[in-house]
PDB file of C-alpha atoms in Angstrom:
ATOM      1  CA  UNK H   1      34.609   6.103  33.424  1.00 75.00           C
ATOM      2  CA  UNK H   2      34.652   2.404  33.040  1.00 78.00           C
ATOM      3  CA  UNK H   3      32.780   0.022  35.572  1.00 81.00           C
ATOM      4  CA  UNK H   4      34.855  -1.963  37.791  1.00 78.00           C
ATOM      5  CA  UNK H   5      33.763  -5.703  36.249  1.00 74.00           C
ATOM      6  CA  UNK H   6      34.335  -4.389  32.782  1.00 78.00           C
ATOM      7  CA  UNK H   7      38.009  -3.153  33.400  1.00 74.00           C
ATOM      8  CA  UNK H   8      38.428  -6.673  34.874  1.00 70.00           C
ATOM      9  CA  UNK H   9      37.732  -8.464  32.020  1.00 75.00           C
ATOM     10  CA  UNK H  10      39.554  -6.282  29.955  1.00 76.00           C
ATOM     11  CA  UNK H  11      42.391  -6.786  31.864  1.00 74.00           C
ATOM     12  CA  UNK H  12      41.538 -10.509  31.856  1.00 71.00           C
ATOM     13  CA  UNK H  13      41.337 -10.441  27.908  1.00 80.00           C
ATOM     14  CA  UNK H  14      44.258  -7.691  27.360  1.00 82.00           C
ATOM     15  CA  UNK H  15      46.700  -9.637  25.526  1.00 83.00           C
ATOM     16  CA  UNK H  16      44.291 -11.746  23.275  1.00 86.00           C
ATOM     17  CA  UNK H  17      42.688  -7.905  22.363  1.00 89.00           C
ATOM     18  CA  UNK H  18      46.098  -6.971  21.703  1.00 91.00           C
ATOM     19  CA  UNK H  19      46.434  -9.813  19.115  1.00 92.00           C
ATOM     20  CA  UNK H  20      43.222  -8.536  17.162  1.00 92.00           C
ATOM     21  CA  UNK H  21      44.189  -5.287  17.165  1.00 93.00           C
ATOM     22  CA  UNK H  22      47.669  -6.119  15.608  1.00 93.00           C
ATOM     23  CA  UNK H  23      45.913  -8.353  13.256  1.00 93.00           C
ATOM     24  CA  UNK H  24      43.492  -5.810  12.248  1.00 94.00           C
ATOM     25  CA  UNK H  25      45.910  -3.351  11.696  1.00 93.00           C
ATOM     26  CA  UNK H  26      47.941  -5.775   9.504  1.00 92.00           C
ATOM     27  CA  UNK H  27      45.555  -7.123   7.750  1.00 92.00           C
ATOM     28  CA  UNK H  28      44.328  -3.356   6.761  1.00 92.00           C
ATOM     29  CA  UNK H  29      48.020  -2.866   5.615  1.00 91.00           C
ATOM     30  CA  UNK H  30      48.587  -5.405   3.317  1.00 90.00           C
ATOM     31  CA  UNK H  31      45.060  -5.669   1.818  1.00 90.00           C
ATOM     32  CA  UNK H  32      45.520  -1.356   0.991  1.00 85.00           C
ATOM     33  CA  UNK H  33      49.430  -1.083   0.036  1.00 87.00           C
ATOM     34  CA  UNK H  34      52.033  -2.588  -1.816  1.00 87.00           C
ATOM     35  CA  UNK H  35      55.463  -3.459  -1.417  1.00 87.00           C
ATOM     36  CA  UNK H  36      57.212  -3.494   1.820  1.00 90.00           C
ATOM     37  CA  UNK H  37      54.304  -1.834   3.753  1.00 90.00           C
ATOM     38  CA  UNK H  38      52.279  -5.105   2.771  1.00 90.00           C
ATOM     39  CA  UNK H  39      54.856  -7.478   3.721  1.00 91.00           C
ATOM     40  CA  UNK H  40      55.211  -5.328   6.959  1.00 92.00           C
ATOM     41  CA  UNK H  41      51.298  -5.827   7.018  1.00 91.00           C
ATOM     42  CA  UNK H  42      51.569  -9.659   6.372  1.00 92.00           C
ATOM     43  CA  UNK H  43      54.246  -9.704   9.046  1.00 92.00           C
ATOM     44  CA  UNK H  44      51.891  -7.873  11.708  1.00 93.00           C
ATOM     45  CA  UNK H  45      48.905 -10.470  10.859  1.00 92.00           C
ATOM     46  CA  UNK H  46      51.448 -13.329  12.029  1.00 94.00           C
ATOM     47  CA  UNK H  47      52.816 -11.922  15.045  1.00 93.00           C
ATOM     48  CA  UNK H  48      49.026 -10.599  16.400  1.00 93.00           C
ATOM     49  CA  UNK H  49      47.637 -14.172  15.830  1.00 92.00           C
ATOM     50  CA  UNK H  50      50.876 -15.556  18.130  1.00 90.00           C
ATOM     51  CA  UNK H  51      49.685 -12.945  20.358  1.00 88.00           C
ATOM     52  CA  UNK H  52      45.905 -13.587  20.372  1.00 87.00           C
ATOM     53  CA  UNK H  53      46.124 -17.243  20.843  1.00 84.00           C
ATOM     54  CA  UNK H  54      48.382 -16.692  23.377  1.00 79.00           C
ATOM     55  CA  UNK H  55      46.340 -14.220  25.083  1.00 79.00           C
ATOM     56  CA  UNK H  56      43.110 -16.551  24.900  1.00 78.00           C
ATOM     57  CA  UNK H  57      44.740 -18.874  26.409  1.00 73.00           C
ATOM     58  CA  UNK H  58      45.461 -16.891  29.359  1.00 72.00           C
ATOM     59  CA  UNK H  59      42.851 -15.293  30.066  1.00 71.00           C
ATOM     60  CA  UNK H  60      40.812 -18.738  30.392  1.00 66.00           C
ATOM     61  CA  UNK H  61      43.611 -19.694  32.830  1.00 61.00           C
ATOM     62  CA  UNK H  62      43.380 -16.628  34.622  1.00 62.00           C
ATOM     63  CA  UNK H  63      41.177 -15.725  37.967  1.00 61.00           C
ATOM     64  CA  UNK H  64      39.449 -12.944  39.490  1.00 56.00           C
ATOM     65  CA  UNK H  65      39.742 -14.058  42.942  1.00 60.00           C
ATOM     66  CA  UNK H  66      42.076 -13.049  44.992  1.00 66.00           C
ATOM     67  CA  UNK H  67      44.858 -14.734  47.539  1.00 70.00           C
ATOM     68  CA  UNK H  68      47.407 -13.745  49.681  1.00 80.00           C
ATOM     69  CA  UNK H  69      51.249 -14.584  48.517  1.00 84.00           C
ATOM     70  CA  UNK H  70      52.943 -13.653  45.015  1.00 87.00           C
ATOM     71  CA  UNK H  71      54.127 -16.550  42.770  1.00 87.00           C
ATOM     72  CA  UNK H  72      57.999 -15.642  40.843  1.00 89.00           C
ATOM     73  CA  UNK H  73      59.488 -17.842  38.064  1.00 88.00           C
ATOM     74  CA  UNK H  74      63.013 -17.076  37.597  1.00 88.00           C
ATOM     75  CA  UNK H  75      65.117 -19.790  35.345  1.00 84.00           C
ATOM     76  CA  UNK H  76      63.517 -22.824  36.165  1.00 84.00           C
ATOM     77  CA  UNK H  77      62.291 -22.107  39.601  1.00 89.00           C
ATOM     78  CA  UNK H  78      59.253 -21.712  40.605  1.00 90.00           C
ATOM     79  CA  UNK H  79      58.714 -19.425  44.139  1.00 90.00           C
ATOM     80  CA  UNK H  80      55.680 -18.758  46.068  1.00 91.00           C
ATOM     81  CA  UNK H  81      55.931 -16.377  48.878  1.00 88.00           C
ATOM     82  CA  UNK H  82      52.819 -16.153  51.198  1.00 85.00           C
ATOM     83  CA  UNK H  83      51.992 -14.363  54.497  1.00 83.00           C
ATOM     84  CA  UNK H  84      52.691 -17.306  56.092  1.00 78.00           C
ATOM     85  CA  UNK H  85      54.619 -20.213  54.351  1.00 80.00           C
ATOM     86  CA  UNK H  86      56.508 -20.630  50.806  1.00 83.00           C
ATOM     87  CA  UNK H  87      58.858 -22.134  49.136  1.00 87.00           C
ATOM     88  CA  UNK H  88      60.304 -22.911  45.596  1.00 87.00           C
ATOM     89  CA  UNK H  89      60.931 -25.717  43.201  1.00 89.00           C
ATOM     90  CA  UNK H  90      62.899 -26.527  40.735  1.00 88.00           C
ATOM     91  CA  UNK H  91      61.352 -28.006  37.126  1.00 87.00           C
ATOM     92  CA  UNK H  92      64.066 -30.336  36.949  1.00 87.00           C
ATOM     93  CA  UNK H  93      63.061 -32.201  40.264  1.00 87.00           C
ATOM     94  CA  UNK H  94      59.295 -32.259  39.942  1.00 88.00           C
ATOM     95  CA  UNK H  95      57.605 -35.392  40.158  1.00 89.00           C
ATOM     96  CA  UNK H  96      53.891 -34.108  39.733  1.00 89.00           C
ATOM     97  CA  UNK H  97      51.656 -30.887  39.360  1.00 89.00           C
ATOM     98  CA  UNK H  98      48.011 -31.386  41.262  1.00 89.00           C
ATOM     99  CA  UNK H  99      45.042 -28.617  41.227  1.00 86.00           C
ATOM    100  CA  UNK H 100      42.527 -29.041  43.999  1.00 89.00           C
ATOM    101  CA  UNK H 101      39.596 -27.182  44.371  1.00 86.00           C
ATOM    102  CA  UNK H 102      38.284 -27.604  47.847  1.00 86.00           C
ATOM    103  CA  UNK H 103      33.806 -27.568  48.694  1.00 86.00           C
ATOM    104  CA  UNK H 104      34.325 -23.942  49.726  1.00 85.00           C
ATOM    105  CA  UNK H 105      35.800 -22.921  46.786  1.00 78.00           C
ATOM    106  CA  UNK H 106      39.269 -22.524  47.915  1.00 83.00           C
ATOM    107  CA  UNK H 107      41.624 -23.890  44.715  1.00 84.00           C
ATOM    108  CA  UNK H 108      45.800 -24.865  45.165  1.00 87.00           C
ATOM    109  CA  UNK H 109      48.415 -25.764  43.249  1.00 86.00           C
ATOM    110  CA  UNK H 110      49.912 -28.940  44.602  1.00 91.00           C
ATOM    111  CA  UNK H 111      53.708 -28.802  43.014  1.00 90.00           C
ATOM    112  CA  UNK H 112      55.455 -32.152  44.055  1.00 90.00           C
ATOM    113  CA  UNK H 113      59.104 -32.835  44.033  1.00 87.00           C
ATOM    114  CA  UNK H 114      60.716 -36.429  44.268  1.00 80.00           C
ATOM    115  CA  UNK H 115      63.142 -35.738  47.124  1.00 80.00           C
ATOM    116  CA  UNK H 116      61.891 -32.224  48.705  1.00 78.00           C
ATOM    117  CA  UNK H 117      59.468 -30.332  50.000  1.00 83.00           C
ATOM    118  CA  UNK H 118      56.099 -30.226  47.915  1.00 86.00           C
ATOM    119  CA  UNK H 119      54.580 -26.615  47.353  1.00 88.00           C
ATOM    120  CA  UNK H 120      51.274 -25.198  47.799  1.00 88.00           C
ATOM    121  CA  UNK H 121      49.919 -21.915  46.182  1.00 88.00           C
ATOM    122  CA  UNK H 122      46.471 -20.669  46.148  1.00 87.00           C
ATOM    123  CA  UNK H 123      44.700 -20.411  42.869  1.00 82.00           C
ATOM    124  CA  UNK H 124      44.708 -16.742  43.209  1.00 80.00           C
ATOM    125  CA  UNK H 125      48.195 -15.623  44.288  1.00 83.00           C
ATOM    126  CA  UNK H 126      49.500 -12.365  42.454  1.00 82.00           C
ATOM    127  CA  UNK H 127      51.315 -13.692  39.501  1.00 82.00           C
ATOM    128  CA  UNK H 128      49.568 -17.396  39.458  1.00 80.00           C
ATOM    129  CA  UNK H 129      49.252 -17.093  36.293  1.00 79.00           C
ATOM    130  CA  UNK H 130      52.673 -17.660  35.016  1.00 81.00           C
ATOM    131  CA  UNK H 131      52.583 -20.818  35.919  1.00 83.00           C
ATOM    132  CA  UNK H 132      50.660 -21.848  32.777  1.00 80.00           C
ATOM    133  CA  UNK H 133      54.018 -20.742  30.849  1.00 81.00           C
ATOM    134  CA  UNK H 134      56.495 -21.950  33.384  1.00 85.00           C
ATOM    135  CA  UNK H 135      54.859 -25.850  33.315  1.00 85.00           C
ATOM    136  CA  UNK H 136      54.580 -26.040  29.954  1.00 83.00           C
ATOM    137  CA  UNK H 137      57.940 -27.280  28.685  1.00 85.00           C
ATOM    138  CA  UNK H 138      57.420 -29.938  30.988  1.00 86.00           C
ATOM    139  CA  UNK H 139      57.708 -33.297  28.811  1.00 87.00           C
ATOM    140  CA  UNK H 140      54.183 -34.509  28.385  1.00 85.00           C
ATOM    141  CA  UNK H 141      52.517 -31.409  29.947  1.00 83.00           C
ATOM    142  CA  UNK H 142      48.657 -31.002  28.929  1.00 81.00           C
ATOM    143  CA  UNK H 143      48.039 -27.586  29.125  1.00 78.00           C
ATOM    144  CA  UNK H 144      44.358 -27.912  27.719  1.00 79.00           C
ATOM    145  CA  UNK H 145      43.706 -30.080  30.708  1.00 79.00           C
ATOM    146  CA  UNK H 146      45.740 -27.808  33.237  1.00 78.00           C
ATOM    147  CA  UNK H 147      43.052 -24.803  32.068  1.00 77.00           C
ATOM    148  CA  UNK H 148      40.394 -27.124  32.443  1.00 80.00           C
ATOM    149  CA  UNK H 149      41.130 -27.590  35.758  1.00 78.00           C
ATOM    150  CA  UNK H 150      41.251 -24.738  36.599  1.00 77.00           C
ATOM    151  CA  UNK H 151      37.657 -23.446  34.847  1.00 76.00           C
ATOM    152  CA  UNK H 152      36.182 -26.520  36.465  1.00 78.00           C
ATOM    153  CA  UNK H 153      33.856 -25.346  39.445  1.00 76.00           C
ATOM    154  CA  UNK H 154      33.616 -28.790  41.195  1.00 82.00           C
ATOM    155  CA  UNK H 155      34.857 -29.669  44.455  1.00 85.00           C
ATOM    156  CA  UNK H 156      38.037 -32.227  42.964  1.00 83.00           C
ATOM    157  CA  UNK H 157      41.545 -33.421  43.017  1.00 85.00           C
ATOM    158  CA  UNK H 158      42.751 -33.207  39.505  1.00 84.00           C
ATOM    159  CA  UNK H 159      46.542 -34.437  38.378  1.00 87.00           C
ATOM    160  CA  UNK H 160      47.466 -32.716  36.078  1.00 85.00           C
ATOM    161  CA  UNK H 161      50.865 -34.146  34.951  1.00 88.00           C
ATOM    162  CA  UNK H 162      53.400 -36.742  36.632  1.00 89.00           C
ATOM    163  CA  UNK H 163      56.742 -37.368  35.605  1.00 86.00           C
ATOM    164  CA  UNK H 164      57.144 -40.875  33.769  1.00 81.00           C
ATOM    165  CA  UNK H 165      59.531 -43.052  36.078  1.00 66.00           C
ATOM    166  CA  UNK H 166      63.182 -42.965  34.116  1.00 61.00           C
ATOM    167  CA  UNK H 167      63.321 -46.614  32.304  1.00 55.00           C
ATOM    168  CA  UNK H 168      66.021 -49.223  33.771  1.00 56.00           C
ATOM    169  CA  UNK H 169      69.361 -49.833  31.603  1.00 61.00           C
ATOM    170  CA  UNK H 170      69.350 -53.103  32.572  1.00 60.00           C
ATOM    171  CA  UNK H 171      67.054 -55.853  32.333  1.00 59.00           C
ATOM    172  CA  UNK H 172      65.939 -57.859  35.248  1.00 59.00           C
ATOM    173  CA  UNK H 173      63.199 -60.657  35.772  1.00 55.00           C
ATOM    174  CA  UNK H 174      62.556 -63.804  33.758  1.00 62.00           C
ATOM    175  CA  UNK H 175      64.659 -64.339  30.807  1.00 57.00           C
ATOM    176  CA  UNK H 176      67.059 -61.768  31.516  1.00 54.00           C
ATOM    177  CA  UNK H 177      70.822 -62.883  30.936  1.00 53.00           C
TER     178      UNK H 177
END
């Protein structure tokens, strides 16, 4: 039987320990055989290190804590549905991502959009997690300083990315023709 805290942080860890195995399994493969079993080694090595840096990354983005609601990304849409309010954005028409931890604890996603609703999900939402994946292709998106954010214990309001303002065609002002 495994304790309780320990499955937890296996779970927390599961994809980066899937990585090492891979990689240990590869690398046993081609350093013992030749031929196409050592290529299929080398090959193994590669994909497990995608899949441990990956996975390290997170699990330091993940939490234990849990909240009420389930977040859903489905083609460029974001969804949060909670007990009691939710919503969904579009990437296309988000003007800024925002973590806030609160004094208590408490910790929210703060997803902006330019001409809609903005939406709120808690830290610990079922699924929170793929948000790290779903911001990323976001031009300009930090995700170092989104997981920082997120490990930071302080009671803060951190932006994590805002959408540059599209520049003019035309030029206006002083020497402008």
């Amino acid at each position: 039987m495994i304790r309780p805290e320990i499955a937890a942080m296996l779970g927390r860890w599961r994809e980066a320990l899937a990585g090492g195995a891979a990689i240990a399994l590869g690398a046993w493969l081609w350093w013992d055989n030749y031929g196409l079993i050592a290529l299929f080694g080398g090959v193994l090595v590669a994909i497990g290190a995608v899949l441990a840096l990956s996975g390290i990354r997170q699990a330091r983005f993940r939490t234990t804590t849990g909240a009420p609601g389930l977040v859903e990304v489905d083609e460029g849409r974001i969804t949060y549905m909670g007990p009691v309010m939710g919503g969904s954005v579009d990437l296309d028409a988000l003007s800024s991502v925002t973590f806030r931890r609160t004094a208590t604890g408490e910790a929210f996603w703060r997803l902006a959009q330019s001409d809609g609703p903005t939406l709120v999900i808690p830290e610990g939402a079922a699924n929170a997690e793929s948000l790290l994946d779903a911001l990323a292709p976001l031009p300009g998106f930090d995700t170092g300083a989104m997981i920082q954010a997120v490990r930071s214990r302080a009671s803060s309001t951190t932006k994590v990315w805002q959408r540059n303002a599209p520049r003019a065609l035309t030029r206006t002002g002083p020497g402008s023709r």
